[in-house]
Amino acid sequence: MKTGVGKKYKILLLNKKPELAQQLQQYLQKDFFIVDRLHHTEQAFPLLANGEYHLLLLSNHLNDMEGVEFLRMIKNQSVTIPCVMAASDCDIQQAVSAMKEGAEDFIQWSDDQEALFSYIAEVLKRVLARCERNDVLAEGEVLYQTLFENIRDAVFLHFLDEKTWLPGTFIEVNQVACHRLGYTKEEFMYLRPQDIDVPGKVNPLAISEELRSQGSAIFKTKHISKDGREIPTEVNARVFEFKGRKAILSVARNITTQQKVLDDLRKSEDRFRSVIDKCIIGICITDEFGNYEFVNEEYCKIFNYSAGELKGKHFTIVIPEKKKKLLSRRHSEFFQNGYVQRQTWDAIGKFGDKKSIIADATLIKDINGRYRRVTFVEDVTEERKAKKALELSEAKYRTMMESLQDPVFISDEEFKIVYSNKAFKKRFGSCEADKKCFELLFGLKSPCPWCMAAKENMSRFRKRQEKTINKRDYQITTVPISYEDDNKAKMTILRDITKEVKARRNAEESDRLKSAFLANISHEIRTPLNAMLGFSNLLKDDQLTRDEAAMYIDMINESGNHLMHVMDDIIEFSFIDSGLVNVHPIEVKTGKLLSDLQNEARLLTEKMNKNHLGLFFENLLPDGLALKTDESRLRQILLNLLSNAVKFTEKGQVHVSVYYNENKWVVFSVKDSGIGIPKKKQGIIFKRFRQVDEGSTRMFGGNGLGLTLCKHLAHMLGGDIKLKSAPCKGSDFQLFIPVQFDESLAQALEVDFVK
Ligand code: ADP
């Protein structure tokens, strides 16, 4: 029977008393009922079968049969309609029978018609309301039954023991349960929940406890089917009242697929985790606040922490104090813009050990849709240390190179100068790009042979040679080196050995000169000795005249003197060399000195057959000037100069003068008009054993020691010897001797000089 809002209920009144029925009809219709009246059952039946009425108000006594009988009849014909039986006092037994047959209620007739009708109306309303509710309930049951059977999960229903809360046997299961576990509904009625669980998978006591305290429980188990298959299952059990007893409705979901997915996921995660863990790069995952959620083994190793020590901590635990703020800020910014620059940072390990790390990061979304920062960390402490050491060492070597006095350069495989030090640049200018060493140093167009040899055989190449560059002598050493990935580079060191070469050349020269001197000296000694031996032999002849003998003796005498002179020079030199010569200053009378020299000059010209030479001696010193010096050394010098002047002058004159010059020196000038001395020889003649003509065919005798001796002696006297000369024009040797005045004389001289 369908009901609806605002709809009036239709009631059929079946009664054998037309008057009473009519009055009741009128009464009820005043209210909200539509009432039809019938007095014969055969008319009533088809109307009821059509379902036109909501309720049947049936009198116990009808015209053709008893009310209960009619009720039974329509029930047998499957006509269902709520029925209220009206019976008189004596028919109470009838009323009970009617109730048994399914009547909803019964009314007892009374004489007070007003009260009776009102009572009937009330009963009818109540019954109609109850029927309507029952209809709803019945529809709900159908709905639940449909759900029960059509749900894709297995559903089990069982009672609970009131005392122990342990489950009883199933009282209902759905088709899915039967299908999944292979039992029929009837078989299930003998099973309890624990009979379909794989033993040990769940703890029935714990579940009972949870149900008791929470009223529901969700747990995972494995159901076992009749044929022994194990089915991973998630059970959602709920306690409810059923037929006045505590029951459990369990919905069991097959989670085989889900479990497999989870297992696969777990396996994949395990694989992923082990890859991450074994990764040689430190990896950490931090939340938006900077707290660690995950750290891999390498990350822990870098900072000496265990994963447990780091988890949940703020990542700045590994950051030095002064950088903590900055990096925390960067971490927050990173969550906003997702950008981070790969950068090297200072970090700090658990034991305060300083680390250098390179960090890089990326933003990921986790399974819950939250953003997480994954940071990749590389420990570059050792590399940094090595690099620093390398930089230091490079700086050290570069400084060494730069402060080296020797020019140094490095050239590459193609001989290009790739590095040159300060000394090199100073000497050879800064190298233009691509300038090759052989071009720059030697002005060559192709590499020198030894550089080529170096290129061929770098590993064993090490070469030293001497070269003159820009008028300076260099010892050039080239060694193979590795330079900025070029393992065929060469380093060349140029040592300036100009001085050494000069000294060596001088030594060689001196060697040569010594040999020349020895030859010379032996000649100088041999000549007079030979003469002495020869003439002394001649003296043995008895036939000699007296004059001849005297001449020979003179010759022997002269040769002896000459020999003595040579020996004197040599001895004098060795004395000077060994510092044994002392100076004894005395007051020298220059006038007397000059007249003595004049006499000597005459003797010399005579001896050398040069009487034709003009000899001039001039004393130009101011009167009263007292020259204080070692007179014998002064004489020795002047005699030597005079002797040379006569010796090297064939015609003209020799002019000896002494004067006082503007620089307050007493100057002795020995000037001749002889052969003169070329400019380039003017220096060397003052060196030991040096002569202008050093050839074997030289015209003039001498040992080359005289002028050297003179120079040394002049220095000893505090003065010097200077020369002005030109070939064929003569020479002027000037001996400078310092002089000390008394005050008055000095003033007089000064005045004189200024005048
Ligand atoms: P020597 O005994 O050879 O003369 P010296 O040292 O006295 O040794 O002189 C060295 C050289 O200097 C001489 O050999 C000569 O060549 C040159 N010389 C010295 N004096 C004169 C001069 N007055 N005129 C030209 N040449 C001179």
CSV table of N, CA and C in Angstrom, one decimal, residues 360-501:
chain,number,residue,atom,x,y,z
A,360,ASP,N,73.8,20.8,-3.9
A,360,ASP,CA,72.9,21.0,-5.0
A,360,ASP,C,71.5,20.5,-4.5
A,361,ALA,N,70.4,21.1,-4.9
A,361,ALA,CA,69.1,20.6,-4.4
A,361,ALA,C,68.0,20.6,-5.4
A,362,THR,N,67.0,19.8,-5.2
A,362,THR,CA,65.8,19.8,-6.0
A,362,THR,C,64.6,19.6,-5.2
A,363,LEU,N,63.5,20.1,-5.7
A,363,LEU,CA,62.2,20.1,-5.0
A,363,LEU,C,61.4,18.9,-5.5
A,364,ILE,N,60.9,18.1,-4.5
A,364,ILE,CA,60.0,17.0,-5.0
A,364,ILE,C,58.7,17.0,-4.2
A,365,LYS,N,57.7,16.4,-4.8
A,365,LYS,CA,56.4,16.3,-4.1
A,365,LYS,C,56.3,14.9,-3.5
A,366,ASP,N,56.0,14.7,-2.3
A,366,ASP,CA,55.9,13.4,-1.7
A,366,ASP,C,54.5,12.8,-2.0
A,367,ILE,N,54.3,11.6,-1.5
A,367,ILE,CA,53.1,10.8,-1.8
A,367,ILE,C,51.9,11.6,-1.3
A,368,ASN,N,52.1,12.4,-0.2
A,368,ASN,CA,51.0,13.2,0.3
A,368,ASN,C,50.8,14.5,-0.3
A,369,GLY,N,51.6,14.8,-1.4
A,369,GLY,CA,51.5,16.0,-2.1
A,369,GLY,C,52.2,17.2,-1.4
A,370,ARG,N,53.0,16.8,-0.4
A,370,ARG,CA,53.8,17.9,0.3
A,370,ARG,C,55.2,18.1,-0.4
A,371,TYR,N,55.6,19.3,-0.4
A,371,TYR,CA,56.9,19.5,-1.1
A,371,TYR,C,58.0,19.2,-0.1
A,372,ARG,N,59.1,18.6,-0.6
A,372,ARG,CA,60.2,18.2,0.2
A,372,ARG,C,61.5,18.6,-0.6
A,373,ARG,N,62.5,19.0,0.1
A,373,ARG,CA,63.8,19.4,-0.5
A,373,ARG,C,64.8,18.2,-0.5
A,374,VAL,N,65.3,17.8,-1.7
A,374,VAL,CA,66.3,16.8,-1.7
A,374,VAL,C,67.6,17.5,-1.9
A,375,THR,N,68.6,17.3,-1.0
A,375,THR,CA,69.8,17.9,-1.2
A,375,THR,C,70.9,16.9,-1.5
A,376,PHE,N,71.7,17.2,-2.5
A,376,PHE,CA,72.8,16.3,-2.8
A,376,PHE,C,74.1,16.9,-2.4
A,377,VAL,N,74.9,16.2,-1.6
A,377,VAL,CA,76.1,16.8,-1.0
A,377,VAL,C,77.3,16.0,-1.4
A,378,GLU,N,78.3,16.7,-1.8
A,378,GLU,CA,79.6,16.0,-2.2
A,378,GLU,C,80.7,16.5,-1.2
A,379,ASP,N,81.4,15.6,-0.7
A,379,ASP,CA,82.5,16.0,0.3
A,379,ASP,C,83.7,16.3,-0.6
A,380,VAL,N,84.1,17.6,-0.6
A,380,VAL,CA,85.3,17.9,-1.4
A,380,VAL,C,86.4,18.5,-0.5
A,381,THR,N,86.3,18.0,0.8
A,381,THR,CA,87.3,18.5,1.7
A,381,THR,C,88.7,18.2,1.3
A,382,GLU,N,89.0,17.0,0.9
A,382,GLU,CA,90.3,16.6,0.5
A,382,GLU,C,90.7,17.3,-0.8
A,383,GLU,N,89.8,17.4,-1.7
A,383,GLU,CA,90.1,18.0,-3.0
A,383,GLU,C,90.5,19.5,-2.7
A,384,ARG,N,89.7,20.1,-1.8
A,384,ARG,CA,89.9,21.5,-1.5
A,384,ARG,C,91.3,21.7,-0.9
A,385,LYS,N,91.6,20.7,0.1
A,385,LYS,CA,92.9,20.8,0.7
A,385,LYS,C,94.0,20.7,-0.3
A,386,ALA,N,93.8,19.7,-1.2
A,386,ALA,CA,94.8,19.4,-2.2
A,386,ALA,C,95.0,20.6,-3.1
A,387,LYS,N,93.8,21.2,-3.4
A,387,LYS,CA,93.8,22.4,-4.3
A,387,LYS,C,94.5,23.5,-3.7
A,388,LYS,N,94.2,23.7,-2.4
A,388,LYS,CA,94.8,24.8,-1.6
A,388,LYS,C,96.3,24.6,-1.6
A,389,ALA,N,96.7,23.3,-1.3
A,389,ALA,CA,98.1,23.0,-1.2
A,389,ALA,C,98.8,23.3,-2.5
A,390,LEU,N,98.1,22.9,-3.6
A,390,LEU,CA,98.6,23.1,-4.9
A,390,LEU,C,98.7,24.6,-5.2
A,391,GLU,N,97.7,25.3,-4.8
A,391,GLU,CA,97.7,26.8,-5.1
A,391,GLU,C,98.9,27.4,-4.3
A,392,LEU,N,99.0,26.9,-3.0
A,392,LEU,CA,100.1,27.4,-2.2
A,392,LEU,C,101.5,27.1,-2.8
A,393,SER,N,101.6,25.9,-3.2
A,393,SER,CA,102.8,25.4,-3.8
A,393,SER,C,103.1,26.2,-5.1
A,394,GLU,N,102.0,26.4,-5.9
A,394,GLU,CA,102.1,27.1,-7.1
A,394,GLU,C,102.6,28.5,-6.9
A,395,ALA,N,101.9,29.1,-5.9
A,395,ALA,CA,102.2,30.5,-5.5
A,395,ALA,C,103.7,30.6,-5.0
A,396,LYS,N,104.1,29.6,-4.3
A,396,LYS,CA,105.4,29.5,-3.8
A,396,LYS,C,106.4,29.5,-4.9
A,397,TYR,N,106.1,28.5,-5.8
A,397,TYR,CA,107.1,28.4,-7.0
A,397,TYR,C,107.0,29.6,-7.9
A,398,ARG,N,105.8,30.2,-8.0
A,398,ARG,CA,105.7,31.3,-8.9
A,398,ARG,C,106.5,32.5,-8.3
A,399,THR,N,106.3,32.7,-6.9
A,399,THR,CA,107.1,33.7,-6.2
A,399,THR,C,108.6,33.5,-6.4
A,400,MET,N,109.0,32.2,-6.2
A,400,MET,CA,110.4,31.9,-6.4
A,400,MET,C,110.8,32.2,-7.8
A,401,MET,N,110.0,31.8,-8.8
A,401,MET,CA,110.3,32.1,-10.2
A,401,MET,C,110.5,33.6,-10.4
A,402,GLU,N,109.5,34.3,-9.8
A,402,GLU,CA,109.4,35.8,-10.1
A,402,GLU,C,110.6,36.5,-9.4
A,403,SER,N,111.0,35.9,-8.3
A,403,SER,CA,112.1,36.6,-7.6
A,403,SER,C,113.5,36.1,-8.1
A,404,LEU,N,113.5,35.1,-8.9
A,404,LEU,CA,114.8,34.6,-9.5
A,404,LEU,C,115.5,35.7,-10.3
A,405,GLN,N,116.8,35.8,-10.1
A,405,GLN,CA,117.5,36.8,-10.9
A,405,GLN,C,117.7,36.3,-12.3
A,406,ASP,N,117.7,35.0,-12.5
A,406,ASP,CA,117.9,34.4,-13.8
A,406,ASP,C,116.6,34.5,-14.6
A,407,PRO,N,116.7,34.9,-15.8
A,407,PRO,CA,115.5,34.9,-16.7
A,407,PRO,C,115.0,33.4,-16.9
A,408,VAL,N,113.7,33.2,-16.7
A,408,VAL,CA,113.2,31.8,-16.9
A,408,VAL,C,112.0,31.9,-17.8
A,409,PHE,N,111.8,31.0,-18.7
A,409,PHE,CA,110.6,30.9,-19.5
A,409,PHE,C,110.1,29.5,-19.7
A,410,ILE,N,108.8,29.3,-20.0
A,410,ILE,CA,108.3,28.0,-20.3
A,410,ILE,C,107.7,28.1,-21.7
A,411,SER,N,108.1,27.1,-22.5
A,411,SER,CA,107.6,27.1,-23.9
A,411,SER,C,106.8,25.8,-24.1
A,412,ASP,N,105.8,25.9,-24.9
A,412,ASP,CA,105.0,24.7,-25.2
A,412,ASP,C,105.6,23.9,-26.3
A,413,GLU,N,104.8,22.9,-26.6
A,413,GLU,CA,105.3,21.9,-27.6
A,413,GLU,C,105.7,22.6,-28.9
A,414,GLU,N,105.0,23.7,-29.2
A,414,GLU,CA,105.2,24.4,-30.5
A,414,GLU,C,106.2,25.6,-30.3
A,415,PHE,N,107.0,25.6,-29.1
A,415,PHE,CA,108.0,26.5,-28.8
A,415,PHE,C,107.4,27.9,-28.5
A,416,LYS,N,106.1,28.0,-28.3
A,416,LYS,CA,105.5,29.3,-27.9
A,416,LYS,C,105.9,29.6,-26.5
A,417,ILE,N,106.2,30.8,-26.1
A,417,ILE,CA,106.5,31.1,-24.7
A,417,ILE,C,105.1,31.3,-24.0
A,418,VAL,N,104.9,30.4,-23.1
A,418,VAL,CA,103.6,30.4,-22.4
A,418,VAL,C,103.7,31.1,-21.0
A,419,TYR,N,105.0,31.1,-20.5
A,419,TYR,CA,105.2,31.8,-19.2
A,419,TYR,C,106.6,32.4,-19.2
A,420,SER,N,106.8,33.6,-18.7
A,420,SER,CA,108.1,34.1,-18.5
A,420,SER,C,108.2,34.9,-17.2
A,421,ASN,N,109.3,34.8,-16.5
A,421,ASN,CA,109.3,35.5,-15.2
A,421,ASN,C,109.7,36.9,-15.4
A,422,LYS,N,109.8,37.6,-14.2
A,422,LYS,CA,110.0,39.0,-14.2
A,422,LYS,C,111.4,39.3,-14.8
A,423,ALA,N,112.4,38.5,-14.4
A,423,ALA,CA,113.8,38.8,-14.9
A,423,ALA,C,113.8,38.6,-16.4
A,424,PHE,N,113.1,37.7,-16.9
A,424,PHE,CA,113.1,37.4,-18.4
A,424,PHE,C,112.5,38.6,-19.1
A,425,LYS,N,111.3,39.1,-18.5
A,425,LYS,CA,110.6,40.2,-19.2
A,425,LYS,C,111.5,41.5,-19.1
A,426,LYS,N,112.2,41.6,-18.0
A,426,LYS,CA,113.1,42.8,-17.9
A,426,LYS,C,114.2,42.8,-18.9
A,427,ARG,N,114.7,41.6,-19.2
A,427,ARG,CA,115.8,41.5,-20.1
A,427,ARG,C,115.4,41.5,-21.6
A,428,PHE,N,114.3,40.7,-21.8
A,428,PHE,CA,113.9,40.5,-23.2
A,428,PHE,C,112.6,41.1,-23.6
A,429,GLY,N,112.0,41.9,-22.7
A,429,GLY,CA,110.7,42.5,-22.9
A,429,GLY,C,109.6,41.5,-22.8
A,430,SER,N,108.3,42.0,-22.5
A,430,SER,CA,107.2,41.1,-22.4
A,430,SER,C,106.9,40.5,-23.7
A,431,CYS,N,106.7,39.2,-23.6
A,431,CYS,CA,106.6,38.4,-24.9
A,431,CYS,C,105.2,38.7,-25.5
A,432,GLU,N,105.2,39.0,-26.8
A,432,GLU,CA,103.9,39.1,-27.5
A,432,GLU,C,103.3,37.7,-27.5
A,433,ALA,N,102.0,37.7,-27.7
A,433,ALA,CA,101.3,36.4,-27.8
A,433,ALA,C,101.8,35.6,-29.0
A,434,ASP,N,102.0,34.4,-28.8
A,434,ASP,CA,102.4,33.5,-29.8
A,434,ASP,C,103.9,33.7,-30.2
A,435,LYS,N,104.6,34.4,-29.5
A,435,LYS,CA,106.0,34.6,-29.8
A,435,LYS,C,106.8,33.3,-29.5
A,436,LYS,N,107.6,32.9,-30.4
A,436,LYS,CA,108.3,31.7,-30.2
A,436,LYS,C,109.7,32.0,-29.6
A,437,CYS,N,110.2,31.1,-28.8
A,437,CYS,CA,111.5,31.4,-28.1
A,437,CYS,C,112.6,31.6,-29.1
A,438,PHE,N,112.7,30.8,-30.1
A,438,PHE,CA,113.9,30.9,-31.0
A,438,PHE,C,113.8,32.2,-31.8
A,439,GLU,N,112.6,32.8,-32.0
A,439,GLU,CA,112.5,34.1,-32.7
A,439,GLU,C,113.0,35.2,-31.8
A,440,LEU,N,112.4,35.1,-30.5
A,440,LEU,CA,112.6,36.2,-29.6
A,440,LEU,C,114.1,36.2,-29.1
A,441,LEU,N,114.7,35.1,-28.8
A,441,LEU,CA,116.0,35.1,-28.3
A,441,LEU,C,117.1,35.2,-29.3
A,442,PHE,N,116.9,34.4,-30.4
A,442,PHE,CA,118.0,34.3,-31.3
A,442,PHE,C,117.7,34.9,-32.7
A,443,GLY,N,116.5,35.4,-32.9
A,443,GLY,CA,116.1,36.0,-34.1
A,443,GLY,C,116.1,34.9,-35.2
A,444,LEU,N,115.9,33.6,-34.9
A,444,LEU,CA,115.9,32.6,-35.9
A,444,LEU,C,114.5,32.4,-36.4
A,445,LYS,N,114.4,31.7,-37.6
A,445,LYS,CA,113.1,31.5,-38.2
A,445,LYS,C,112.6,30.1,-37.9
A,446,SER,N,113.5,29.2,-37.4
A,446,SER,CA,113.1,27.8,-37.1
A,446,SER,C,113.8,27.4,-35.8
A,447,PRO,N,113.2,26.5,-35.1
A,447,PRO,CA,113.8,26.1,-33.8
A,447,PRO,C,115.3,25.7,-33.9
A,448,CYS,N,116.0,26.0,-32.9
A,448,CYS,CA,117.4,25.5,-32.9
A,448,CYS,C,117.5,24.0,-32.8
A,449,PRO,N,118.5,23.4,-33.3
A,449,PRO,CA,118.6,21.9,-33.4
A,449,PRO,C,118.4,21.3,-32.0
A,450,TRP,N,118.9,21.9,-31.0
A,450,TRP,CA,118.8,21.2,-29.7
A,450,TRP,C,117.3,21.3,-29.2
A,451,CYS,N,116.6,22.4,-29.6
A,451,CYS,CA,115.2,22.4,-29.2
A,451,CYS,C,114.4,21.3,-29.9
A,452,MET,N,114.8,21.1,-31.2
A,452,MET,CA,114.1,20.1,-32.0
A,452,MET,C,114.4,18.7,-31.3
A,453,ALA,N,115.6,18.6,-30.9
A,453,ALA,CA,116.0,17.3,-30.2
A,453,ALA,C,115.2,17.1,-29.0
A,454,ALA,N,114.9,18.2,-28.3
A,454,ALA,CA,114.1,18.2,-27.1
A,454,ALA,C,112.8,17.7,-27.4
A,455,LYS,N,112.2,18.2,-28.5
A,455,LYS,CA,110.8,17.8,-28.9
A,455,LYS,C,110.7,16.4,-29.2
A,456,GLU,N,111.8,15.8,-29.8
A,456,GLU,CA,111.8,14.4,-30.2
A,456,GLU,C,111.8,13.5,-29.0
A,457,ASN,N,112.6,13.9,-28.0
A,457,ASN,CA,112.9,13.0,-26.9
A,457,ASN,C,112.8,13.7,-25.6
A,458,MET,N,111.5,14.1,-25.3
A,458,MET,CA,111.3,15.0,-24.1
A,458,MET,C,111.7,14.3,-22.8
A,459,SER,N,111.4,13.0,-22.6
A,459,SER,CA,111.6,12.4,-21.3
A,459,SER,C,113.0,12.4,-20.9
A,460,ARG,N,113.9,12.2,-21.8
A,460,ARG,CA,115.4,12.1,-21.4
A,460,ARG,C,116.1,13.4,-21.7
A,461,PHE,N,115.3,14.4,-22.2
A,461,PHE,CA,116.0,15.6,-22.6
A,461,PHE,C,116.4,16.6,-21.4
A,462,ARG,N,117.6,16.9,-21.4
A,462,ARG,CA,118.1,17.9,-20.4
A,462,ARG,C,119.3,18.5,-21.0
A,463,LYS,N,119.3,19.7,-21.4
A,463,LYS,CA,120.4,20.3,-22.2
A,463,LYS,C,120.9,21.6,-21.6
A,464,ARG,N,122.2,21.7,-21.7
A,464,ARG,CA,122.8,23.0,-21.2
A,464,ARG,C,123.7,23.5,-22.3
A,465,GLN,N,123.7,24.7,-22.6
A,465,GLN,CA,124.5,25.3,-23.6
A,465,GLN,C,124.8,26.8,-23.3
A,466,GLU,N,125.9,27.3,-24.0
A,466,GLU,CA,126.2,28.7,-23.8
A,466,GLU,C,126.0,29.5,-25.0
A,467,LYS,N,125.3,30.6,-24.9
A,467,LYS,CA,125.0,31.4,-26.0
A,467,LYS,C,125.1,32.9,-25.7
A,468,THR,N,125.5,33.7,-26.7
A,468,THR,CA,125.5,35.1,-26.4
A,468,THR,C,124.3,35.7,-27.0
A,469,ILE,N,123.5,36.4,-26.1
A,469,ILE,CA,122.3,37.1,-26.6
A,469,ILE,C,122.4,38.6,-26.2
A,470,ASN,N,122.2,39.4,-27.1
A,470,ASN,CA,122.3,40.9,-26.8
A,470,ASN,C,123.6,41.2,-26.1
A,471,LYS,N,124.7,40.7,-26.6
A,471,LYS,CA,126.1,41.0,-26.1
A,471,LYS,C,126.3,40.5,-24.7
A,472,ARG,N,125.4,39.6,-24.2
A,472,ARG,CA,125.7,39.1,-22.9
A,472,ARG,C,125.7,37.6,-23.1
A,473,ASP,N,126.6,37.0,-22.2
A,473,ASP,CA,126.7,35.5,-22.3
A,473,ASP,C,125.8,34.8,-21.3
A,474,TYR,N,125.1,33.8,-21.8
A,474,TYR,CA,124.2,33.0,-21.0
A,474,TYR,C,124.5,31.6,-21.0
A,475,GLN,N,124.3,30.9,-19.9
A,475,GLN,CA,124.3,29.5,-19.8
A,475,GLN,C,122.8,29.1,-19.9
A,476,ILE,N,122.4,28.4,-20.9
A,476,ILE,CA,121.0,28.1,-21.1
A,476,ILE,C,120.7,26.7,-20.8
A,477,THR,N,119.9,26.4,-19.8
A,477,THR,CA,119.5,25.1,-19.4
A,477,THR,C,118.1,24.8,-19.8
A,478,THR,N,117.8,23.8,-20.4
A,478,THR,CA,116.4,23.4,-20.8
A,478,THR,C,116.0,22.1,-20.2
A,479,VAL,N,114.9,22.1,-19.5
A,479,VAL,CA,114.4,20.8,-18.9
A,479,VAL,C,113.0,20.5,-19.3
A,480,PRO,N,112.6,19.3,-19.5
A,480,PRO,CA,111.2,19.0,-19.8
A,480,PRO,C,110.3,19.2,-18.5
A,481,ILE,N,109.2,19.8,-18.7
A,481,ILE,CA,108.2,19.8,-17.5
A,481,ILE,C,106.8,19.6,-18.0
A,482,SER,N,105.9,19.4,-17.1
A,482,SER,CA,104.5,19.3,-17.4
A,482,SER,C,103.9,20.7,-17.0
A,483,TYR,N,103.2,21.3,-18.0
A,483,TYR,CA,102.7,22.7,-17.7
A,483,TYR,C,101.3,22.7,-18.2
A,484,GLU,N,100.3,22.9,-17.3
A,484,GLU,CA,98.9,23.1,-17.7
A,484,GLU,C,98.5,22.1,-18.8
A,485,ASP,N,98.6,20.8,-18.4
A,485,ASP,CA,98.2,19.7,-19.3
A,485,ASP,C,99.1,19.5,-20.5
A,486,ASP,N,100.1,20.3,-20.7
A,486,ASP,CA,101.0,20.1,-21.8
A,486,ASP,C,102.2,19.3,-21.2
A,487,ASN,N,102.3,18.0,-21.5
A,487,ASN,CA,103.4,17.3,-20.9
A,487,ASN,C,104.6,17.3,-21.8
A,488,LYS,N,104.5,18.2,-22.8
A,488,LYS,CA,105.7,18.3,-23.7
A,488,LYS,C,106.3,19.8,-23.6
A,489,ALA,N,106.0,20.4,-22.5
A,489,ALA,CA,106.5,21.8,-22.3
A,489,ALA,C,107.9,21.7,-21.8
A,490,LYS,N,108.6,22.8,-22.0
A,490,LYS,CA,110.0,22.9,-21.6
A,490,LYS,C,110.2,24.1,-20.7
A,491,MET,N,111.1,24.0,-19.7
A,491,MET,CA,111.4,25.2,-19.0
A,491,MET,C,112.9,25.5,-19.3
A,492,THR,N,113.1,26.8,-19.6
A,492,THR,CA,114.5,27.2,-20.0
A,492,THR,C,114.9,28.3,-19.0
A,493,ILE,N,116.1,28.0,-18.4
A,493,ILE,CA,116.7,29.0,-17.5
A,493,ILE,C,117.9,29.6,-18.1
A,494,LEU,N,117.9,30.9,-18.2
A,494,LEU,CA,119.1,31.6,-18.8
A,494,LEU,C,119.9,32.2,-17.6
A,495,ARG,N,121.1,31.7,-17.4
A,495,ARG,CA,121.9,32.3,-16.4
A,495,ARG,C,123.0,33.2,-17.0
A,496,ASP,N,122.9,34.4,-16.6
A,496,ASP,CA,123.9,35.4,-17.1
A,496,ASP,C,125.3,35.1,-16.6
A,497,ILE,N,126.1,34.6,-17.5
A,497,ILE,CA,127.5,34.3,-17.1
A,497,ILE,C,128.5,35.2,-17.8
A,498,THR,N,128.0,36.4,-18.1
A,498,THR,CA,128.9,37.3,-18.8
A,498,THR,C,130.2,37.5,-18.0
A,499,LYS,N,130.1,37.7,-16.7
A,499,LYS,CA,131.2,38.0,-15.8
A,499,LYS,C,132.2,36.8,-15.8
A,500,GLU,N,131.5,35.6,-15.6
A,500,GLU,CA,132.3,34.4,-15.5
A,500,GLU,C,133.1,34.2,-16.8
A,501,VAL,N,132.3,34.4,-17.9
A,501,VAL,CA,133.0,34.2,-19.2
A,501,VAL,C,134.2,35.1,-19.4
